[in-house]
Amino acid sequence: MTPAQTALLDSLAATLGPKGIVTDAERIAPWLVDWRRRFHGAAPALLAPASTAEVSAVVAAAAAHGVPLVPQGGNSSMVGGATPPADGSALILSLRRMTAIRRLDAAANLAVAEAGVILSDLHEAALAAGRRFPLTLGAKGHATVGGLVSTNAGGTQVLRFGSMRGLVAGLEVVLADGSVHDGLAPLKKDNRGYDLTQLLIGAEGTLGIVTAATLRLAPEPATRTTAWAAVRDPAAALALLRRCQAGSDALESFEILPQETLAAVLAYVPGARAPVATTAAWHLLIEHSDPAGAALTERWLGEALADGLIADATIATSAAQAADFWRLRESISDAERALGPASQHDLSVPVDTMPRFMIEAAAACEARFPGCRASGFGHLGDGNVHFHVRAAPGTDPARWYAEEVPVVTRFVDDLVIAAGGSIAAEHGIGQMKRDELERTSSPARLAALRAVKAAMDPLGILNPGKLVTLAPRRAGQ
Amino acid sequence: MTPAQTALLDSLAATLGPKGIVTDAERIAPWLVDWRRRFHGAAPALLAPASTAEVSAVVAAAAAHGVPLVPQGGNSSMVGGATPPADGSALILSLRRMTAIRRLDAAANLAVAEAGVILSDLHEAALAAGRRFPLTLGAKGHATVGGLVSTNAGGTQVLRFGSMRGLVAGLEVVLADGSVHDGLAPLKKDNRGYDLTQLLIGAEGTLGIVTAATLRLAPEPATRTTAWAAVRDPAAALALLRRCQAGSDALESFEILPQETLAAVLAYVPGARAPVATTAAWHLLIEHSDPAGAALTERWLGEALADGLIADATIATSAAQAADFWRLRESISDAERALGPASQHDLSVPVDTMPRFMIEAAAACEARFPGCRASGFGHLGDGNVHFHVRAAPGTDPARWYAEEVPVVTRFVDDLVIAAGGSIAAEHGIGQMKRDELERTSSPARLAALRAVKAAMDPLGILNPGKLVTLAPRRAGQ
């Protein structure tokens, strides 16, 4: 521990108490590595404040002593965004003790949740009030409100309700000097200058520490219809998506996956069955909560069959069957991991571009990296492709990750930029994509990001090394 | 003209050509005063670039010569946001020559419009493609896309579609050094760091110059139902609003006005008639585009009548009658102006708070300023009150505006802050509310606003004196 870190802990001992300062290496260890075990950090202490006032005290002290902080919620970042630097220079600032749902107003469709509230707990609290918080994702049992806000999390319901950016009505934030910005009031119109709430959403804890959020709820829908369709290609899928969107405001999910991905899932999940018997190159998982119910889906799918847009389709006849469909979708990551090492890319392109991109990018990767298999699945309605390039059979995993993945990544990212897309759709930048963000961003964008970072965190104490560096990095930095 | 301004114009002469540089005082004069004639400025030249490249050249040259620029669209700011400073130090940067709708994609529900496109022209272009741009306001014949974006404009359709912040899918911006940030790609998920598009929306031209925007369109609804209801008080109105919101996603407007405001409109608009015969203290204008049509409205209003929530109601039976209802609403500003001098406040509070605020704030003002009449009308669904305090009969207008309005403003703003609201709901800060923003903001918010301004516009050349100053102002500054 550095003298500055020791002094910092001493200054906070009375404020945080023994529960709020963890220096036991064994208790810290789980929080030093990301959940995919790709990034390993070090930190001599973990600070766990229990209130906004305590977070404020921590950040003020960190500023005074010049000690960086790495904010952490559920530690489920896909990009190493919550893993501290390896040199032990930073302390972990865990928000997991801030678990209060301060308010839940069903009539106003609003909840005020502290940063440490776990997503599935928020789901349950909303449901108990006859409402729902309409954002969900695989890590819902770990991901916290603070992390969801700070990464502008997405998931499988973005089509209708948007990502976190659309669901946050206000934020409480501790700024880099320890001052508290109270922006929790749910004002639907507020033009008092730059929108600090929007600036903090997706900032990955590099501009301020989110301590609480006012979140929009939605009525729990009376009906939900889930269908599976076999489709020729992504272009036909997009045509069907446009018809569905024209026919209802309540389309909630429109997921696409290739046949080989479905095959991998069926091989991986014990007892799983293909929803439709017809073999097709692509598959769709469609869900809506329109009051018109299954009749609407039947009409959509019937017309699409008649027009040759789809080859086969089925509508789940029970909640259990709908859950089976979703289990296939949610098992993709695990199933693909079982196929061997891969280079995984969370990217987005304009929705209209996505069908062509999925086909052409896969072909380009397979041509450029002989023996590799490339394919994408994802959220067609959001233009969000989870694009995987799998190593050629027999490839040594260590060599693949150390030598090949960076080359594949640059190749894929160049394809994305050429298509007018984003190299970071819903997982953020963290430390994993920081260099690629620098490489692929225009000088104008990069200068603006750096200027904002320097303005809001002039001492560089908030989540150092994540998202953007203040100057071009030198080799080995 | 200062030597620096002369040098700037000389350096741009070849790039902009004669159409792009206006120095004729008569041609500049209309752009030196805001449309309400409350702010008067001076500028020795008006620059009118016709392309993004030309805007880039103008801003780069302004930075090089240290000459501030005041961006201007339709010059319909309610807060002096587009009026240059009185000392002639700045030049006007008019975006009105950038009028191209670069793309309109009905299938994708997107349009790319340049900064100078007038709102009503955008409405017409969308309509010609079977779509609509779902934001409208009184100044639609003047307001431009650049100004609408830069002020995060609202209006009467925010309830369903949100303000500009919800309708902008991407921006092209010239930053303070003249570099161009191309963020036009309509990516539904893009987590590449701080959201520059969201930062620029509502920044009033103080962080960068918006040159084009990708805007979301919506299908033109098949049906639209407009109703008028007489209601006891705003609390009953809120109860009805909640019922309507629970019953449909397609509620578009929910406007509230007091009886005395309706009376003023009826006296002001030749031939205008009250929509319902019953005299009530408050009135509602309700519009939805639910496919269920008038039957749905009939059910809502029938139940509300039975429950005593409303006293009377009528549904427009023709588009002409609906237009008559809207004419009453849209004539409020002019009708109230005819009543004499007033202190006008565009404010917002949380929606649930709005009923009580409207009543209590009016009473507090009338108690504090004897002889004055206070009342509010506005967008109940958005918590947005247009609150007016009318001078006591016989008050000298000049004295009222110079001496009383600042006192009334501080009093009203303190009530708003105490209610957790915003002193600038949809009109922004401009120069009119800048000092009040400083006075009523927390040190944390103000420091953050200043840090962002200094970061993005280090030379202070973008719309100087608007929104926020870089340091607390000294007397007379």
Short mmCIF file of C-alpha atoms in Angstrom, two decimals, chain B residues 117-319:
data_model
loop_
_atom_site.label_atom_id
_atom_site.label_comp_id
_atom_site.label_asym_id
_atom_site.label_seq_id
_atom_site.Cartn_x
_atom_site.Cartn_y
_atom_site.Cartn_z
CA VAL B 117 -34.55 23.36 -42.60
CA ILE B 118 -37.69 25.05 -41.25
CA LEU B 119 -39.90 22.86 -39.07
CA SER B 120 -43.02 23.25 -41.20
CA ASP B 121 -41.02 22.30 -44.31
CA LEU B 122 -39.86 19.17 -42.51
CA HIS B 123 -43.47 18.41 -41.58
CA GLU B 124 -44.48 18.69 -45.23
CA ALA B 125 -41.64 16.54 -46.50
CA ALA B 126 -42.45 13.82 -43.99
CA LEU B 127 -46.15 13.97 -44.84
CA ALA B 128 -45.40 13.60 -48.54
CA ALA B 129 -43.74 10.29 -47.65
CA GLY B 130 -46.66 9.12 -45.49
CA ARG B 131 -44.80 9.91 -42.29
CA ARG B 132 -44.73 12.68 -39.73
CA PHE B 133 -42.09 14.41 -37.71
CA PRO B 134 -43.90 14.32 -34.37
CA LEU B 135 -42.86 17.61 -32.82
CA THR B 136 -44.63 20.88 -33.34
CA LEU B 137 -44.80 24.31 -31.75
CA GLY B 138 -46.12 27.77 -32.40
CA ALA B 139 -43.02 28.99 -34.25
CA LYS B 140 -43.04 26.09 -36.72
CA GLY B 141 -42.98 28.48 -39.68
CA HIS B 142 -39.69 29.99 -38.48
CA ALA B 143 -37.92 27.55 -36.17
CA THR B 144 -35.13 25.57 -37.82
CA VAL B 145 -33.77 22.09 -37.19
CA GLY B 146 -30.51 23.49 -35.82
CA GLY B 147 -32.30 25.68 -33.35
CA LEU B 148 -34.77 22.96 -32.38
CA VAL B 149 -31.87 20.60 -31.64
CA SER B 150 -29.79 23.22 -29.86
CA THR B 151 -32.67 24.20 -27.57
CA ASN B 152 -34.02 20.65 -27.10
CA ALA B 153 -37.35 22.05 -28.20
CA GLY B 154 -40.59 20.64 -26.87
CA GLY B 155 -44.09 21.64 -27.82
CA THR B 156 -47.49 20.01 -27.67
CA GLN B 157 -46.62 16.43 -28.72
CA VAL B 158 -43.91 15.71 -26.14
CA LEU B 159 -46.23 13.48 -24.10
CA ARG B 160 -45.96 10.64 -26.58
CA PHE B 161 -42.78 11.28 -28.54
CA GLY B 162 -40.58 13.24 -26.17
CA SER B 163 -38.76 16.48 -26.90
CA MET B 164 -36.02 16.81 -29.52
CA ARG B 165 -33.72 14.75 -27.28
CA GLY B 166 -35.92 11.74 -28.00
CA LEU B 167 -36.22 12.45 -31.71
CA VAL B 168 -32.59 12.98 -32.67
CA ALA B 169 -30.91 9.79 -33.86
CA GLY B 170 -27.62 11.44 -34.77
CA LEU B 171 -25.89 14.79 -35.31
CA GLU B 172 -23.28 16.40 -37.49
CA VAL B 173 -21.52 19.11 -35.51
CA VAL B 174 -18.72 21.58 -36.17
CA LEU B 175 -16.66 21.79 -32.99
CA ALA B 176 -14.99 24.91 -31.65
CA ASP B 177 -11.75 24.36 -33.57
CA GLY B 178 -13.61 23.91 -36.85
CA SER B 179 -13.29 20.13 -36.89
CA VAL B 180 -16.37 18.19 -37.99
CA HIS B 181 -17.86 15.47 -35.80
CA ASP B 182 -19.91 13.19 -38.04
CA GLY B 183 -22.37 11.42 -35.78
CA LEU B 184 -25.23 11.18 -38.28
CA ALA B 185 -25.31 7.38 -38.51
CA PRO B 186 -28.59 6.28 -36.89
CA LEU B 187 -27.15 3.71 -34.48
CA LYS B 188 -29.70 2.50 -31.98
CA LYS B 189 -26.95 1.17 -29.76
CA ASP B 190 -23.63 2.98 -29.61
CA ASN B 191 -21.60 2.97 -26.41
CA ARG B 192 -18.39 4.53 -27.63
CA GLY B 193 -17.91 6.78 -24.66
CA TYR B 194 -19.62 10.03 -23.77
CA ASP B 195 -22.63 10.68 -25.98
CA LEU B 196 -21.64 13.80 -27.90
CA THR B 197 -25.03 13.93 -29.61
CA GLN B 198 -26.83 14.14 -26.27
CA LEU B 199 -24.29 16.69 -25.02
CA LEU B 200 -24.93 18.98 -27.99
CA ILE B 201 -28.72 18.74 -27.77
CA GLY B 202 -29.89 21.66 -25.69
CA ALA B 203 -26.41 23.23 -25.57
CA GLU B 204 -27.74 26.38 -27.28
CA GLY B 205 -24.82 26.58 -29.69
CA THR B 206 -22.30 27.10 -26.88
CA LEU B 207 -20.38 23.84 -27.42
CA GLY B 208 -20.51 23.37 -31.17
CA ILE B 209 -22.51 24.27 -34.27
CA VAL B 210 -25.12 21.71 -35.31
CA THR B 211 -25.05 21.48 -39.11
CA ALA B 212 -27.35 18.50 -39.68
CA ALA B 213 -29.43 15.99 -37.73
CA THR B 214 -30.76 12.52 -38.31
CA LEU B 215 -34.33 12.68 -37.06
CA ARG B 216 -36.84 10.00 -36.20
CA LEU B 217 -40.15 9.99 -38.06
CA ALA B 218 -43.34 8.23 -37.07
CA PRO B 219 -46.10 6.73 -39.16
CA GLU B 220 -48.89 9.17 -39.84
CA PRO B 221 -51.69 7.89 -37.60
CA ALA B 222 -54.82 6.51 -39.26
CA THR B 223 -57.03 8.26 -36.77
CA ARG B 224 -56.80 11.18 -34.37
CA THR B 225 -59.35 12.10 -31.73
CA THR B 226 -59.51 15.51 -30.10
CA ALA B 227 -61.61 16.33 -27.06
CA TRP B 228 -62.30 19.24 -24.75
CA ALA B 229 -63.29 18.77 -21.10
CA ALA B 230 -64.26 21.09 -18.26
CA VAL B 231 -62.66 20.04 -15.01
CA ARG B 232 -62.83 21.12 -11.38
CA ASP B 233 -59.13 21.42 -10.67
CA PRO B 234 -55.70 20.24 -11.84
CA ALA B 235 -55.73 17.31 -9.37
CA ALA B 236 -58.81 15.87 -11.07
CA ALA B 237 -57.14 16.50 -14.40
CA LEU B 238 -54.11 14.50 -13.30
CA ALA B 239 -56.30 11.61 -12.22
CA LEU B 240 -57.88 11.59 -15.68
CA LEU B 241 -54.44 11.77 -17.31
CA ARG B 242 -53.30 8.69 -15.41
CA ARG B 243 -56.39 6.77 -16.53
CA CYS B 244 -55.84 7.74 -20.15
CA GLN B 245 -52.16 6.77 -19.99
CA ALA B 246 -53.06 3.41 -18.50
CA GLY B 247 -55.56 2.86 -21.31
CA SER B 248 -53.46 3.75 -24.33
CA ASP B 249 -49.89 4.26 -25.49
CA ALA B 250 -51.11 6.72 -28.08
CA LEU B 251 -52.04 9.68 -25.90
CA GLU B 252 -50.45 12.64 -27.71
CA SER B 253 -51.50 15.78 -25.87
CA PHE B 254 -52.98 16.65 -22.51
CA GLU B 255 -53.15 20.42 -22.18
CA ILE B 256 -54.60 22.30 -19.25
CA LEU B 257 -55.72 25.91 -18.95
CA PRO B 258 -57.69 27.89 -16.37
CA GLN B 259 -61.08 29.43 -17.09
CA GLU B 260 -59.72 32.98 -17.04
CA THR B 261 -57.22 32.09 -19.75
CA LEU B 262 -59.97 30.59 -21.89
CA ALA B 263 -62.01 33.74 -21.32
CA ALA B 264 -59.07 35.86 -22.48
CA VAL B 265 -58.73 33.77 -25.62
CA LEU B 266 -62.46 33.94 -26.38
CA ALA B 267 -62.33 37.71 -26.02
CA TYR B 268 -59.25 37.94 -28.22
CA VAL B 269 -59.98 35.57 -31.12
CA PRO B 270 -62.78 36.84 -33.38
CA GLY B 271 -65.62 34.36 -33.61
CA ALA B 272 -64.14 31.90 -31.15
CA ARG B 273 -66.61 29.86 -29.09
CA ALA B 274 -66.23 27.90 -25.89
CA PRO B 275 -66.15 24.16 -26.74
CA VAL B 276 -68.42 23.27 -23.81
CA ALA B 277 -71.27 25.29 -22.30
CA THR B 278 -70.50 24.37 -18.70
CA THR B 279 -68.41 26.90 -16.84
CA ALA B 280 -65.64 25.22 -14.91
CA ALA B 281 -62.51 26.49 -13.24
CA TRP B 282 -60.21 24.53 -15.57
CA HIS B 283 -60.23 23.10 -19.08
CA LEU B 284 -58.48 20.25 -20.84
CA LEU B 285 -57.54 19.67 -24.46
CA ILE B 286 -56.91 15.96 -25.00
CA GLU B 287 -55.73 14.28 -28.17
CA HIS B 288 -54.82 10.69 -28.96
CA SER B 289 -54.18 8.64 -32.08
CA ASP B 290 -55.16 5.24 -30.71
CA PRO B 291 -56.72 3.00 -33.38
CA ALA B 292 -59.68 2.64 -31.00
CA GLY B 293 -60.55 6.21 -32.00
CA ALA B 294 -63.42 8.26 -30.60
CA ALA B 295 -64.94 5.22 -28.88
CA LEU B 296 -61.97 5.16 -26.52
CA THR B 297 -62.30 8.86 -25.75
CA GLU B 298 -66.02 8.42 -25.18
CA ARG B 299 -65.32 5.70 -22.66
CA TRP B 300 -62.67 7.78 -20.85
CA LEU B 301 -64.86 10.85 -20.68
CA GLY B 302 -68.03 8.92 -19.86
CA GLU B 303 -66.39 7.23 -16.89
CA ALA B 304 -64.82 10.52 -15.77
CA LEU B 305 -68.22 12.23 -15.91
CA ALA B 306 -69.82 9.39 -13.95
CA ASP B 307 -67.06 9.58 -11.33
CA GLY B 308 -67.30 13.34 -11.05
CA LEU B 309 -63.75 13.85 -12.32
CA ILE B 310 -64.95 16.20 -15.04
CA ALA B 311 -68.00 18.44 -15.33
CA ASP B 312 -68.57 18.37 -19.08
CA ALA B 313 -66.84 17.25 -22.24
CA THR B 314 -67.11 17.18 -26.00
CA ILE B 315 -65.33 15.31 -28.76
CA ALA B 316 -64.50 17.11 -31.98
CA THR B 317 -66.61 15.63 -34.76
CA SER B 318 -64.50 16.94 -37.60
CA ALA B 319 -60.94 17.95 -38.35
#
